[in-house]
XYZ file of C-alpha atoms in Angstrom:
780
model
C -5.612 -91.541 171.403
C -4.445 -94.559 169.529
C -7.218 -96.715 170.855
C -9.832 -94.093 170.022
C -8.664 -93.854 166.405
C -8.681 -97.640 166.066
C -12.216 -97.890 167.381
C -13.454 -95.542 164.586
C -11.782 -97.490 161.825
C -13.106 -101.003 162.545
C -16.286 -102.723 163.886
C -16.689 -103.348 167.662
C -16.523 -106.770 169.297
C -13.205 -107.825 167.730
C -10.073 -106.985 169.679
C -7.584 -108.405 167.199
C -5.253 -109.505 169.966
C -4.338 -113.102 170.453
C -4.954 -114.505 174.038
C -1.844 -114.769 176.080
C -2.328 -118.456 176.603
C -2.818 -118.996 172.885
C 0.270 -117.009 172.098
C 2.288 -119.006 174.563
C 0.900 -122.195 173.282
C 1.755 -121.283 169.774
C 5.232 -120.230 170.851
C 5.830 -123.539 172.690
C 3.680 -125.865 170.651
C 5.184 -128.849 169.063
C 8.265 -128.434 171.202
C 9.364 -126.695 168.108
C 11.226 -123.674 169.383
C 8.926 -120.630 168.979
C 6.938 -119.861 165.785
C 8.599 -122.351 163.612
C 5.450 -124.429 163.127
C 3.243 -121.500 162.005
C 3.102 -120.581 158.273
C 3.925 -117.036 157.200
C 0.526 -116.673 155.571
C -1.133 -117.473 158.862
C 0.960 -114.870 160.550
C -0.072 -112.213 158.080
C -3.802 -112.920 158.316
C -4.034 -110.754 161.423
C -3.045 -107.716 159.315
C -5.728 -108.440 156.719
C -8.638 -108.367 159.110
C -10.788 -105.239 159.249
C -10.693 -105.187 163.094
C -6.891 -105.262 163.369
C -5.719 -103.172 166.349
C -2.135 -102.110 165.940
C -1.785 -100.815 169.531
C -2.810 -104.074 171.066
C -0.569 -105.957 168.678
C 2.440 -103.805 169.497
C 1.848 -104.055 173.263
C 1.596 -107.798 173.040
C 4.953 -107.989 171.366
C 6.893 -105.618 173.630
C 8.819 -107.085 176.566
C 9.124 -103.976 178.649
C 7.453 -100.623 178.848
C 10.404 -98.975 177.202
C 10.055 -101.179 174.225
C 6.351 -100.353 174.111
C 7.067 -96.695 174.313
C 9.625 -96.876 171.485
C 7.392 -98.911 169.255
C 4.368 -96.709 169.789
C 5.838 -93.881 167.803
C 6.934 -96.061 164.850
C 3.606 -97.800 164.786
C 1.689 -94.569 164.409
C 3.819 -93.556 161.401
C 3.296 -96.905 159.695
C -0.397 -96.809 160.358
C -0.755 -93.286 158.859
C 1.199 -94.312 155.755
C -0.801 -97.507 155.245
C -4.052 -95.654 155.694
C -3.196 -92.896 153.205
C -1.966 -95.403 150.609
C -5.105 -97.418 150.844
C -7.295 -94.368 150.445
C -5.318 -93.180 147.368
C -5.541 -96.629 145.814
C -9.272 -96.802 146.343
C -9.777 -93.323 144.807
C -7.647 -94.182 141.743
C -9.473 -97.443 141.171
C -12.776 -95.651 141.439
C -11.712 -93.022 138.843
C -10.577 -95.708 136.382
C -13.809 -97.577 136.688
C -15.723 -94.374 135.961
C -13.602 -93.626 132.839
C -14.080 -97.156 131.587
C -17.798 -96.856 132.092
C -17.974 -93.564 130.164
C -15.852 -94.908 127.305
C -17.958 -98.017 127.055
C -21.058 -95.921 126.834
C -19.571 -93.740 124.066
C -18.504 -96.821 122.098
C -21.985 -98.199 122.448
C -23.474 -94.923 121.193
C -21.035 -94.816 118.253
C -21.939 -98.348 117.260
C -25.544 -97.341 117.334
C -24.901 -94.354 115.080
C -22.897 -96.464 112.628
C -25.728 -98.966 112.520
C -28.168 -96.143 111.828
C -25.969 -94.816 108.993
C -25.700 -98.264 107.482
C -29.401 -98.721 107.671
C -29.903 -95.348 106.047
C -27.534 -96.205 103.210
C -29.240 -99.529 102.660
C -32.594 -97.770 102.654
C -31.350 -95.312 100.017
C -29.934 -98.155 97.927
C -33.238 -99.989 98.115
C -35.060 -96.803 97.180
C -32.875 -96.262 94.101
C -33.188 -99.907 93.133
C -36.948 -99.684 93.495
C -37.112 -96.602 91.335
C -35.130 -98.352 88.611
C -37.557 -101.302 88.689
C -40.625 -99.079 88.587
C -41.734 -99.857 92.145
C -43.884 -97.207 93.775
C -42.187 -95.206 96.426
C -45.241 -95.575 98.678
C -44.651 -99.330 98.930
C -41.390 -98.587 100.662
C -42.911 -96.228 103.224
C -46.510 -97.361 103.772
C -45.698 -100.720 105.403
C -44.907 -101.351 109.057
C -41.946 -99.534 110.469
C -39.906 -102.674 110.694
C -40.412 -103.718 107.058
C -37.403 -101.774 105.696
C -35.187 -103.210 108.344
C -36.382 -106.683 107.425
C -35.476 -106.049 103.759
C -32.041 -104.802 104.727
C -31.452 -107.802 106.884
C -32.478 -109.996 103.967
C -29.976 -108.230 101.666
C -27.231 -108.601 104.219
C -27.913 -112.288 104.490
C -27.444 -112.787 100.729
C -24.168 -114.169 99.338
C -22.088 -111.333 97.587
C -21.690 -111.642 93.821
C -18.377 -112.019 91.937
C -18.346 -108.390 90.916
C -18.994 -107.335 94.485
C -16.112 -109.494 95.623
C -13.855 -107.988 92.906
C -14.921 -104.508 93.877
C -14.191 -105.222 97.514
C -10.756 -106.687 96.712
C -9.821 -103.946 94.258
C -8.287 -101.465 96.771
C -6.068 -104.147 98.295
C -4.969 -105.407 94.910
C -4.089 -101.893 93.778
C -2.152 -101.255 96.986
C 0.045 -104.216 96.158
C 0.643 -103.015 92.584
C 1.520 -99.513 93.721
C 3.801 -100.777 96.475
C 5.668 -102.940 93.972
C 5.736 -100.052 91.411
C 4.095 -102.139 88.737
C 2.876 -99.047 86.970
C 1.518 -100.569 83.789
C -0.461 -103.194 85.671
C -1.783 -100.542 88.061
C -2.924 -98.435 85.097
C -4.623 -101.456 83.550
C -6.349 -102.187 86.870
C -7.582 -98.601 87.137
C -8.914 -98.694 83.602
C -10.597 -102.022 84.326
C -12.157 -100.609 87.512
C -13.587 -97.679 85.551
C -15.088 -100.069 83.017
C -16.518 -102.226 85.812
C -18.094 -99.202 87.469
C -19.694 -98.062 84.206
C -20.898 -101.597 83.395
C -22.169 -102.213 86.941
C -24.123 -98.964 86.891
C -25.621 -99.834 83.522
C -26.476 -103.447 84.468
C -27.232 -102.649 88.131
C -24.964 -105.425 89.343
C -23.725 -103.130 92.118
C -25.655 -100.764 94.297
C -25.231 -97.071 93.815
C -23.231 -96.897 97.017
C -20.918 -99.643 95.846
C -20.443 -97.975 92.455
C -19.741 -94.678 94.145
C -17.268 -96.316 96.487
C -15.538 -98.010 93.567
C -15.278 -94.725 91.685
C -13.858 -92.990 94.729
C -11.313 -95.738 95.107
C -10.307 -95.368 91.459
C -9.994 -91.578 91.775
C -8.001 -91.738 94.984
C -5.634 -94.346 93.644
C -5.188 -92.424 90.402
C -4.085 -89.447 92.430
C -1.854 -91.642 94.526
C -0.207 -93.181 91.464
C 0.190 -89.720 89.891
C 1.947 -88.442 92.992
C 4.185 -91.494 92.993
C 5.108 -90.983 89.340
C 5.711 -87.269 89.889
C 8.024 -88.017 92.772
C 9.943 -90.504 90.651
C 10.254 -88.029 87.782
C 11.750 -85.417 90.091
C 14.577 -87.720 91.129
C 17.925 -86.740 89.613
C 18.669 -90.387 88.838
C 15.551 -90.746 86.659
C 16.528 -90.247 83.025
C 15.956 -91.588 79.560
C 13.470 -94.424 79.305
C 12.373 -94.173 82.943
C 11.579 -90.475 82.582
C 9.595 -90.993 79.391
C 7.776 -93.926 80.962
C 6.783 -91.839 83.975
C 5.565 -89.016 81.738
C 3.617 -91.447 79.553
C 1.983 -92.981 82.632
C 0.998 -89.553 83.927
C -0.454 -88.688 80.553
C -2.418 -91.954 80.577
C -3.747 -91.013 83.995
C -5.200 -87.899 82.384
C -2.657 -85.442 83.824
C -0.808 -84.579 80.588
C 0.060 -80.939 81.448
C 1.620 -82.011 84.724
C 3.495 -84.798 82.958
C 4.942 -82.396 80.375
C 5.937 -79.855 83.017
C 7.675 -82.567 85.028
C 9.454 -83.762 81.897
C 10.845 -80.280 81.225
C 11.640 -79.782 84.900
C 13.684 -82.986 84.943
C 15.706 -81.858 81.925
C 16.194 -78.443 83.479
C 17.475 -80.056 86.675
C 19.907 -82.129 84.637
C 21.078 -79.050 82.747
C 21.699 -77.043 85.889
C 23.686 -79.911 87.365
C 25.861 -80.227 84.249
C 26.478 -76.491 83.967
C 27.984 -76.356 87.434
C 31.110 -78.001 86.049
C 31.670 -75.312 83.370
C 33.490 -72.154 84.413
C 34.909 -69.360 82.247
C 38.224 -69.493 84.079
C 38.674 -73.187 83.274
C 38.923 -72.541 79.524
C 41.767 -70.925 77.626
C 39.598 -68.597 75.566
C 36.006 -67.611 74.988
C 35.412 -70.010 72.113
C 36.115 -73.050 74.283
C 33.796 -71.813 77.019
C 31.060 -71.068 74.498
C 31.447 -74.476 72.869
C 31.315 -76.351 76.171
C 28.332 -74.366 77.376
C 26.497 -74.688 74.067
C 27.088 -78.439 74.022
C 25.371 -78.829 77.383
C 22.501 -76.425 76.785
C 21.537 -77.407 73.266
C 21.976 -81.157 73.820
C 19.553 -81.012 76.743
C 17.105 -78.933 74.699
C 17.360 -81.430 71.851
C 16.748 -84.342 74.231
C 13.758 -82.554 75.753
C 12.407 -81.984 72.263
C 12.766 -85.684 71.422
C 11.153 -86.792 74.672
C 8.276 -84.357 74.253
C 7.572 -85.522 70.707
C 7.861 -89.209 71.678
C 5.423 -88.902 74.571
C 3.062 -86.122 73.524
C 3.432 -85.899 69.744
C 2.834 -82.558 68.058
C 0.001 -81.335 70.248
C 0.006 -77.559 70.151
C -0.407 -76.964 73.874
C 2.673 -79.017 74.725
C 4.656 -77.642 71.774
C 3.982 -74.118 73.004
C 5.212 -74.949 76.486
C 8.308 -76.614 75.019
C 9.136 -73.532 72.926
C 8.708 -71.287 75.961
C 10.979 -73.486 78.042
C 13.608 -73.772 75.306
C 13.538 -70.011 74.777
C 14.194 -69.491 78.463
C 17.171 -71.857 78.393
C 18.643 -70.210 75.303
C 18.148 -66.809 76.918
C 20.125 -67.943 79.966
C 22.833 -69.343 77.691
C 23.040 -66.102 75.710
C 23.339 -64.025 78.874
C 26.197 -66.196 80.145
C 28.083 -65.943 76.842
C 27.457 -62.220 76.720
C 28.664 -61.696 80.288
C 31.779 -63.868 80.159
C 32.862 -63.567 76.498
C 31.175 -60.973 74.312
C 31.389 -58.049 76.725
C 35.163 -58.305 77.004
C 35.527 -58.911 73.251
C 33.394 -55.896 72.440
C 35.344 -53.657 74.794
C 38.667 -54.778 73.292
C 37.418 -54.739 69.701
C 37.967 -58.495 69.368
C 35.554 -59.000 66.513
C 37.026 -62.310 65.376
C 36.711 -63.844 68.854
C 33.181 -62.525 69.198
C 32.307 -63.819 65.740
C 33.644 -67.256 66.640
C 31.451 -67.448 69.735
C 28.407 -66.336 67.808
C 29.122 -68.787 65.017
C 29.384 -71.651 67.514
C 26.081 -70.651 69.079
C 24.293 -70.264 65.764
C 25.658 -73.614 64.628
C 23.950 -75.325 67.555
C 20.787 -73.336 66.863
C 20.759 -74.612 63.297
C 20.697 -78.192 64.597
C 17.531 -77.394 66.530
C 16.020 -75.585 63.562
C 16.527 -78.726 61.487
C 14.234 -80.448 63.976
C 11.603 -77.734 63.836
C 12.586 -75.577 66.828
C 13.809 -72.075 65.960
C 15.433 -70.156 68.807
C 18.090 -68.194 66.919
C 16.094 -64.965 67.270
C 16.782 -65.056 71.013
C 20.520 -65.108 70.336
C 20.212 -62.356 67.770
C 18.520 -60.064 70.233
C 21.079 -60.643 72.979
C 24.253 -60.749 70.900
C 23.565 -57.869 68.534
C 24.397 -54.927 70.892
C 27.757 -56.422 71.883
C 28.655 -57.243 68.312
C 27.730 -53.770 67.126
C 30.047 -52.403 69.795
C 32.831 -54.701 68.548
C 32.108 -53.606 64.979
C 32.434 -49.955 65.901
C 35.676 -50.609 67.765
C 37.146 -52.404 64.741
C 36.084 -49.672 62.352
C 37.687 -47.060 64.566
C 40.861 -49.130 64.678
C 40.967 -49.319 60.868
C 40.404 -45.576 60.588
C 43.061 -44.668 63.154
C 45.636 -47.089 61.764
C 45.111 -45.816 58.224
C 45.390 -42.192 59.347
C 48.665 -42.945 61.113
C 50.109 -44.490 57.955
C 48.855 -41.607 55.794
C 51.040 -39.242 57.810
C 54.129 -41.040 56.474
C 52.853 -42.261 53.096
C 55.084 -41.236 50.175
C 52.143 -41.730 47.773
C 54.058 -44.077 45.510
C 52.148 -47.065 44.184
C 53.682 -50.475 44.886
C 52.626 -54.106 45.021
C 51.714 -55.618 48.427
C 54.722 -56.012 50.674
C 55.504 -58.625 53.302
C 53.098 -58.437 56.232
C 50.174 -57.311 54.102
C 47.942 -60.069 52.850
C 47.885 -60.017 49.021
C 44.678 -60.179 47.085
C 45.827 -63.363 45.357
C 48.919 -65.529 45.621
C 51.955 -63.941 44.038
C 53.528 -65.576 41.045
C 55.149 -64.517 37.814
C 51.887 -65.100 35.959
C 49.568 -63.173 38.202
C 51.865 -60.439 39.491
C 50.212 -57.972 37.140
C 46.865 -58.787 38.743
C 48.025 -57.628 42.145
C 46.741 -54.184 43.130
C 49.256 -51.341 43.099
C 48.513 -48.999 45.994
C 50.392 -46.732 48.309
C 51.310 -48.009 51.787
C 48.290 -46.539 53.601
C 45.896 -47.864 50.954
C 47.419 -51.348 51.185
C 46.913 -51.298 54.939
C 43.366 -50.035 54.591
C 42.524 -52.768 52.083
C 44.080 -55.533 54.189
C 42.235 -54.503 57.336
C 38.916 -54.226 55.503
C 39.421 -57.691 53.989
C 39.973 -59.146 57.474
C 37.010 -57.200 58.773
C 34.660 -58.647 56.157
C 35.869 -62.164 56.894
C 35.099 -61.668 60.586
C 31.693 -60.173 59.884
C 30.583 -62.777 57.327
C 29.505 -65.357 59.975
C 27.455 -62.657 61.695
C 25.170 -61.981 58.766
C 22.253 -63.740 60.457
C 22.437 -61.091 63.182
C 21.219 -58.560 60.617
C 24.504 -56.690 60.753
C 24.846 -56.415 56.973
C 23.415 -52.926 56.817
C 25.407 -51.541 59.742
C 28.550 -53.227 58.428
C 28.275 -51.630 55.014
C 27.442 -48.272 56.558
C 30.541 -48.573 58.720
C 32.757 -49.396 55.742
C 31.265 -46.458 53.868
C 32.065 -44.179 56.776
C 35.705 -45.222 57.176
C 36.246 -45.084 53.394
C 34.870 -41.557 53.446
C 37.378 -40.735 56.193
C 40.205 -42.153 54.077
C 39.093 -40.129 51.051
C 39.141 -37.041 53.251
C 42.755 -37.877 54.104
C 43.577 -38.106 50.404
C 41.917 -34.748 49.772
C 43.992 -33.287 52.598
C 47.091 -34.531 50.830
C 46.395 -32.288 47.811
C 48.554 -29.142 48.068
C 45.692 -26.727 47.506
C 43.132 -28.480 49.690
C 43.819 -26.424 52.829
C 43.143 -23.234 50.863
C 39.778 -24.575 49.725
C 37.267 -23.899 52.491
C 34.699 -26.164 50.827
C 36.876 -29.182 51.567
C 37.658 -28.388 55.177
C 34.413 -29.845 56.563
C 34.938 -33.323 57.902
C 38.677 -33.349 57.383
C 39.521 -32.442 60.961
C 43.115 -31.671 61.826
C 44.733 -34.854 60.534
C 48.432 -34.769 59.814
C 48.888 -36.007 56.232
C 51.961 -36.016 54.023
C 51.422 -33.765 50.997
C 51.438 -35.129 47.452
C 53.705 -32.623 45.717
C 54.059 -33.981 42.197
C 51.413 -34.754 39.638
C 52.367 -38.423 39.821
C 51.797 -38.473 43.600
C 48.500 -36.652 43.200
C 47.363 -39.150 40.584
C 48.357 -41.881 43.051
C 45.775 -40.490 45.450
C 43.107 -40.976 42.794
C 44.446 -44.444 41.975
C 44.123 -45.446 45.635
C 40.543 -44.240 45.943
C 39.310 -45.489 42.577
C 40.800 -48.983 42.929
C 39.381 -49.391 46.426
C 35.923 -48.136 45.461
C 35.567 -49.908 42.136
C 37.207 -53.267 42.778
C 38.688 -54.090 46.168
C 35.909 -53.065 48.531
C 33.058 -54.498 46.404
C 35.011 -57.730 46.035
C 35.436 -57.956 49.793
C 31.776 -57.144 50.335
C 30.801 -60.153 48.228
C 31.696 -62.263 51.251
C 28.452 -61.009 52.697
C 25.333 -62.419 51.100
C 23.418 -59.204 51.712
C 24.314 -55.581 51.153
C 22.476 -53.133 53.366
C 19.501 -55.481 53.579
C 17.791 -56.886 56.656
C 17.001 -60.547 57.178
C 13.277 -59.806 57.029
C 13.687 -58.410 53.523
C 15.655 -61.472 52.559
C 12.849 -63.742 53.684
C 10.277 -61.737 51.774
C 12.243 -61.197 48.585
C 14.567 -64.191 48.572
C 18.334 -64.387 48.559
C 19.009 -64.686 44.828
C 21.646 -62.554 43.181
C 19.163 -60.428 41.239
C 17.603 -59.141 44.451
C 21.011 -58.186 45.862
C 22.293 -56.373 42.791
C 20.357 -53.098 43.289
C 21.547 -52.768 46.883
C 25.123 -53.525 45.906
C 24.987 -51.058 43.058
C 23.672 -48.357 45.357
C 26.491 -49.024 47.828
C 29.078 -48.822 45.032
C 27.561 -45.548 43.886
C 28.054 -44.162 47.382
C 31.718 -45.113 47.251
C 32.067 -43.642 43.770
C 30.595 -40.336 44.895
C 33.341 -40.118 47.480
C 35.943 -40.765 44.789
C 34.285 -38.068 42.704
C 34.837 -35.606 45.532
C 38.543 -36.375 45.438
C 38.582 -36.117 41.645
C 36.769 -32.779 41.723
C 39.225 -31.441 44.303
C 42.092 -32.611 42.118
C 40.649 -30.983 39.003
C 39.737 -27.772 40.793
C 43.247 -27.440 42.143
C 44.889 -27.924 38.734
C 42.362 -25.662 37.018
C 43.129 -22.907 39.472
C 46.849 -23.383 38.854
C 46.200 -22.869 35.152
C 43.885 -19.888 35.478
C 45.581 -17.928 38.235
C 49.143 -16.876 38.783
C 50.995 -17.212 42.061
C 50.237 -13.561 42.747
C 46.540 -14.095 42.269
C 46.296 -12.606 38.797
C 44.492 -14.500 36.062
C 45.931 -16.102 32.943
C 42.512 -16.052 31.315
C 40.915 -12.609 31.135
C 38.897 -10.522 28.684
C 41.733 -7.992 28.484
C 44.049 -10.475 26.776
C 41.598 -10.650 23.824
C 40.453 -7.015 23.767
C 44.018 -5.616 23.826
C 45.106 -7.546 20.720
C 43.506 -4.977 18.399
C 45.528 -2.173 19.979
C 48.831 -3.497 18.614
C 50.224 -2.772 15.186
C 52.406 -5.879 15.031
C 51.116 -9.043 13.536
C 50.299 -11.564 16.348
C 51.623 -15.085 16.512
C 48.634 -17.238 15.663
C 48.933 -19.938 18.244
C 46.526 -20.917 21.041
C 46.832 -18.878 24.224
C 49.416 -20.133 26.750
C 46.760 -21.211 29.265
C 45.174 -23.626 26.782
C 48.546 -24.877 25.606
C 49.423 -25.572 29.242
C 46.056 -27.267 29.730
C 46.784 -29.653 26.896
C 50.349 -30.228 28.086
C 49.093 -31.051 31.588
C 46.432 -33.391 30.229
C 48.977 -35.079 28.003
C 51.416 -35.642 30.879
C 48.725 -36.910 33.200
C 47.313 -39.234 30.556
C 50.744 -40.784 30.114
C 51.161 -41.364 33.855
C 47.558 -42.539 34.262
C 48.049 -45.149 31.547
C 50.495 -46.912 33.877
C 48.579 -46.309 37.106
C 45.085 -47.169 35.934
C 45.735 -50.422 34.110
C 42.396 -51.984 33.363
C 40.651 -48.826 34.512
C 41.357 -46.581 31.553
C 37.828 -45.256 31.658
C 38.482 -43.652 35.033
C 41.610 -41.952 33.661
C 39.668 -40.678 30.660
C 36.891 -39.296 32.840
C 39.512 -37.626 35.027
C 41.024 -35.802 32.032
C 37.583 -34.816 30.790
C 36.696 -33.497 34.205
C 39.815 -31.335 34.307
C 38.992 -29.872 30.868
C 35.414 -29.323 31.935
C 36.525 -27.466 35.066
C 38.516 -24.949 33.032
C 35.828 -24.432 30.391
C 33.058 -24.121 33.017
C 35.077 -21.459 34.794
C 35.365 -19.521 31.525
C 31.680 -19.984 30.784
C 30.554 -18.885 34.245
C 33.018 -16.035 34.875
C 30.705 -13.023 34.994
C 33.556 -10.492 35.096
C 35.003 -11.930 31.883
C 31.711 -11.684 29.973
C 30.725 -8.301 31.364
C 33.958 -6.864 29.985
C 33.529 -8.631 26.632
C 29.892 -7.682 26.200
C 29.605 -4.384 28.067
C 33.161 -3.146 28.507
C 34.513 0.237 27.449
C 36.533 -1.401 24.689
C 34.701 -3.791 22.403
C 36.073 -7.112 21.217
C 37.921 -6.511 17.953
C 38.607 -8.762 14.932
C 41.998 -9.995 16.209
C 40.659 -10.679 19.640
C 37.714 -12.627 18.207
C 40.055 -14.671 15.991
C 42.298 -15.509 18.963
C 39.321 -16.482 21.086
C 37.934 -18.598 18.257
C 41.339 -20.257 17.809
C 41.590 -21.075 21.516
C 38.188 -22.746 21.552
C 38.882 -24.671 18.349
C 42.181 -25.807 19.839
C 40.386 -27.239 22.865
C 37.897 -28.998 20.610
C 40.653 -30.507 18.459
C 42.942 -31.795 21.243
C 40.014 -32.884 23.344
C 38.086 -34.942 20.825
C 37.949 -38.611 21.844
C 40.208 -38.170 24.891
C 39.683 -35.078 26.998
C 36.346 -33.646 25.896
C 32.857 -34.823 26.639
C 29.841 -34.033 24.517
C 28.522 -31.796 27.228
C 31.702 -29.710 27.329
C 31.847 -29.650 23.547
C 28.408 -28.069 23.517
C 29.464 -25.566 26.176
C 32.408 -24.504 23.948
C 30.104 -23.983 20.987
C 27.828 -21.880 23.195
C 30.824 -19.812 24.330
C 31.885 -19.199 20.704
C 28.359 -18.089 19.797
C 28.320 -15.724 22.761
C 31.645 -14.144 21.759
C 30.515 -13.752 18.141
C 27.283 -12.192 19.352
C 29.293 -9.652 21.367
C 31.377 -8.913 18.269
C 28.249 -8.544 16.117
C 26.955 -6.000 18.601
C 29.691 -3.636 17.383
C 28.124 -3.663 13.919
C 30.645 -5.982 12.242
C 30.027 -9.392 10.698
C 32.102 -12.159 12.388
C 32.223 -14.263 9.236
C 33.896 -11.387 7.390
C 36.887 -11.274 9.726
C 37.417 -14.974 10.611
C 39.430 -17.353 8.415
C 37.967 -20.680 7.323
C 37.755 -23.666 9.664
C 40.657 -25.382 7.915
C 42.968 -22.661 9.053
C 42.009 -23.055 12.707
C 42.346 -26.824 12.385
C 45.795 -26.624 10.855
C 47.102 -24.241 13.489
C 45.667 -26.319 16.279
C 46.973 -29.602 14.904
C 50.498 -28.199 14.617
C 50.498 -27.100 18.249
C 49.067 -30.444 19.322
C 51.885 -32.227 17.507
C 54.503 -29.955 19.029
C 53.240 -30.426 22.602
C 52.757 -34.165 22.244
C 56.325 -34.539 20.927
C 55.541 -35.068 17.271
C 56.723 -31.549 16.299
C 59.039 -28.754 17.438
C 57.789 -27.303 20.693
C 59.249 -23.765 20.470
C 56.798 -20.906 20.602
C 57.128 -18.961 17.368
C 59.931 -21.282 16.208
C 58.067 -22.702 13.278
C 59.963 -23.340 10.110
C 59.369 -20.999 7.180
C 58.088 -23.773 4.964
C 55.932 -25.376 7.684
C 52.225 -25.709 7.012
C 51.459 -23.603 9.974
C 53.610 -20.722 8.741
C 52.110 -20.779 5.281
C 48.593 -21.075 6.609
C 49.248 -18.325 9.119
C 50.593 -16.019 6.428
C 47.747 -16.792 4.095
C 45.245 -16.237 6.871
C 46.827 -12.950 7.812
C 46.742 -11.630 4.287
C 43.211 -12.820 3.909
C 42.292 -11.187 7.191
C 43.855 -7.879 6.078
C 41.989 -7.985 2.792
C 38.743 -8.588 4.628
C 39.530 -5.697 6.936
C 40.200 -3.230 4.070
C 37.056 -4.191 2.286
């Protein structure tokens, strides 16, 4: 089998086996001991021949048949391996040669296509050039087919011009500038390239293709430089001059919006990095946190503003983007302050701490406003709800604290004590200028003074109106407490509304009750308005201030209206005071009245001569007014007008009751018993007495007219009986003398015993004369 296989794999006629004699000769030649004289290459030649027979070679080398048998098997294995390896090598070499052949053909085709494209471009360039020179298009196409190619070959053979060389070297030159980050030189080169392209197109020193290529190179490198600058601007280490330079270069490249956005983005990145070091827990109180945070935020905004103006000027599009960005940063700042400071202050009623934080923030805003950037409205919008909550909490605290003190107030007026801030510094010279108030009023005044000081820095938050409304509300609550302290207030259902169920110590004496009025009047007329002057606006919004100005004349009407509101509350207390004392005069403890029609009608039923003195109720009215006026002179120092109005109001209350008492007038005018001469004289005397003691002190013109109307009404009722009033009444001098004597007695200038007049006194003589005159008139 081995011999058969070998005969198929090589040509016939070559055995490949050395002759035995030759082998022996070789082995013994040269007396050299075997194969020593034969070169290794010569030995291996037998394996390189195509007609090598391995079987014959193995048999020639074996000594015995056993050796041949053993070698036969190994030989077959070697032969199979060598044959397979050779076949694989030949197949691999064949495949490589085929791939190389295909690739070579594709390269050849590609070169041909590139040559065709180049020829086409040259043809188009020649066509454009010909059109610019006025050459007919037909001359380019009517010639032999090879004419265009000849022209192109002629152009290619020409030496390139200087501008063509510069255009060809431009991309490499710009690559060097960009690699070395020589930005200004790169920008100059790009500008120069644009000018060259425009000039070359105008002068036709470059072909259209070359101009187009140059323009593309400029555009691509502009974009490349812009990307490089943008990347540099985004680096956290790029600040100051480098950042402005990068933005200016981008703007010069024609990408201003991107440059401005990158400028703001760089500042924002810096701000976020700096804010990471500020934590609310690292500061002792909210003011420190607010100050540290504001320093970072507003300094970065200010730097961004400077950089934007330096690079971009006052262009509106960039200014608008800057304002939007700054507003966003201030909004974030306001939210942080609100979350970490104002919310807790508002919940605890810490108005002073909240005001400090707001004042710090607004102070930084004012620095930006001085440079033309107003962002305070953002703070106003965010801070206002929290501050209003703190305002309400403080007002409630003032109201509750004052109510607690009113429960133990003895209603005695004193100067400020230790622990209560005085209005001015105490000294011997100005002690009289200190306000005298009761303990609860002193506390109320002190807390309101502190409140106004805390609120004053917050005026720009448009809290003036709500502040004044809040003060008005808590003052109204305090006035209600004072009304509750009047002994008769709980019996007056009209005063129960709004008073609640507060526990208040009663003012038993007239002096204590006048102290209530002194508290309210001094607070409303002087102390509260003086404290409110710390605010530059009274119940007026900031928009109104901008429209109308902030001068004093524009604020006066609003301040006057606010003071009138306070005064109306004091008037309620005054009216309650007067109503209570009027009722004490008119009614007895059992509910009967001291002033009735019966007391005048019944006088004509007696046969005894009456004592011609004013009725007890009017004597008591004057005595009460006289006592109160004496006490008020000490309590209302500098405010005598209020004391006078108080006395007039008390007189008016009594007279109005008499004028409006329908039961009284029905009995006088329509009763079963008519008003007689004595009753009319007594009534006339009572009214004249009120006019005399009230003139200039306790009687207003309005009440004076009411008294005259009452007298006319009584005389009309008397005339209805058919008698002439003038015929039964003494002259006016008599009424004046009697009234003056009683006034002197009550005021301490005469003897104050009822009916205890001396025999020779003017009153006794006038009374006797009047009685005799009255009797003579009656008989006639």
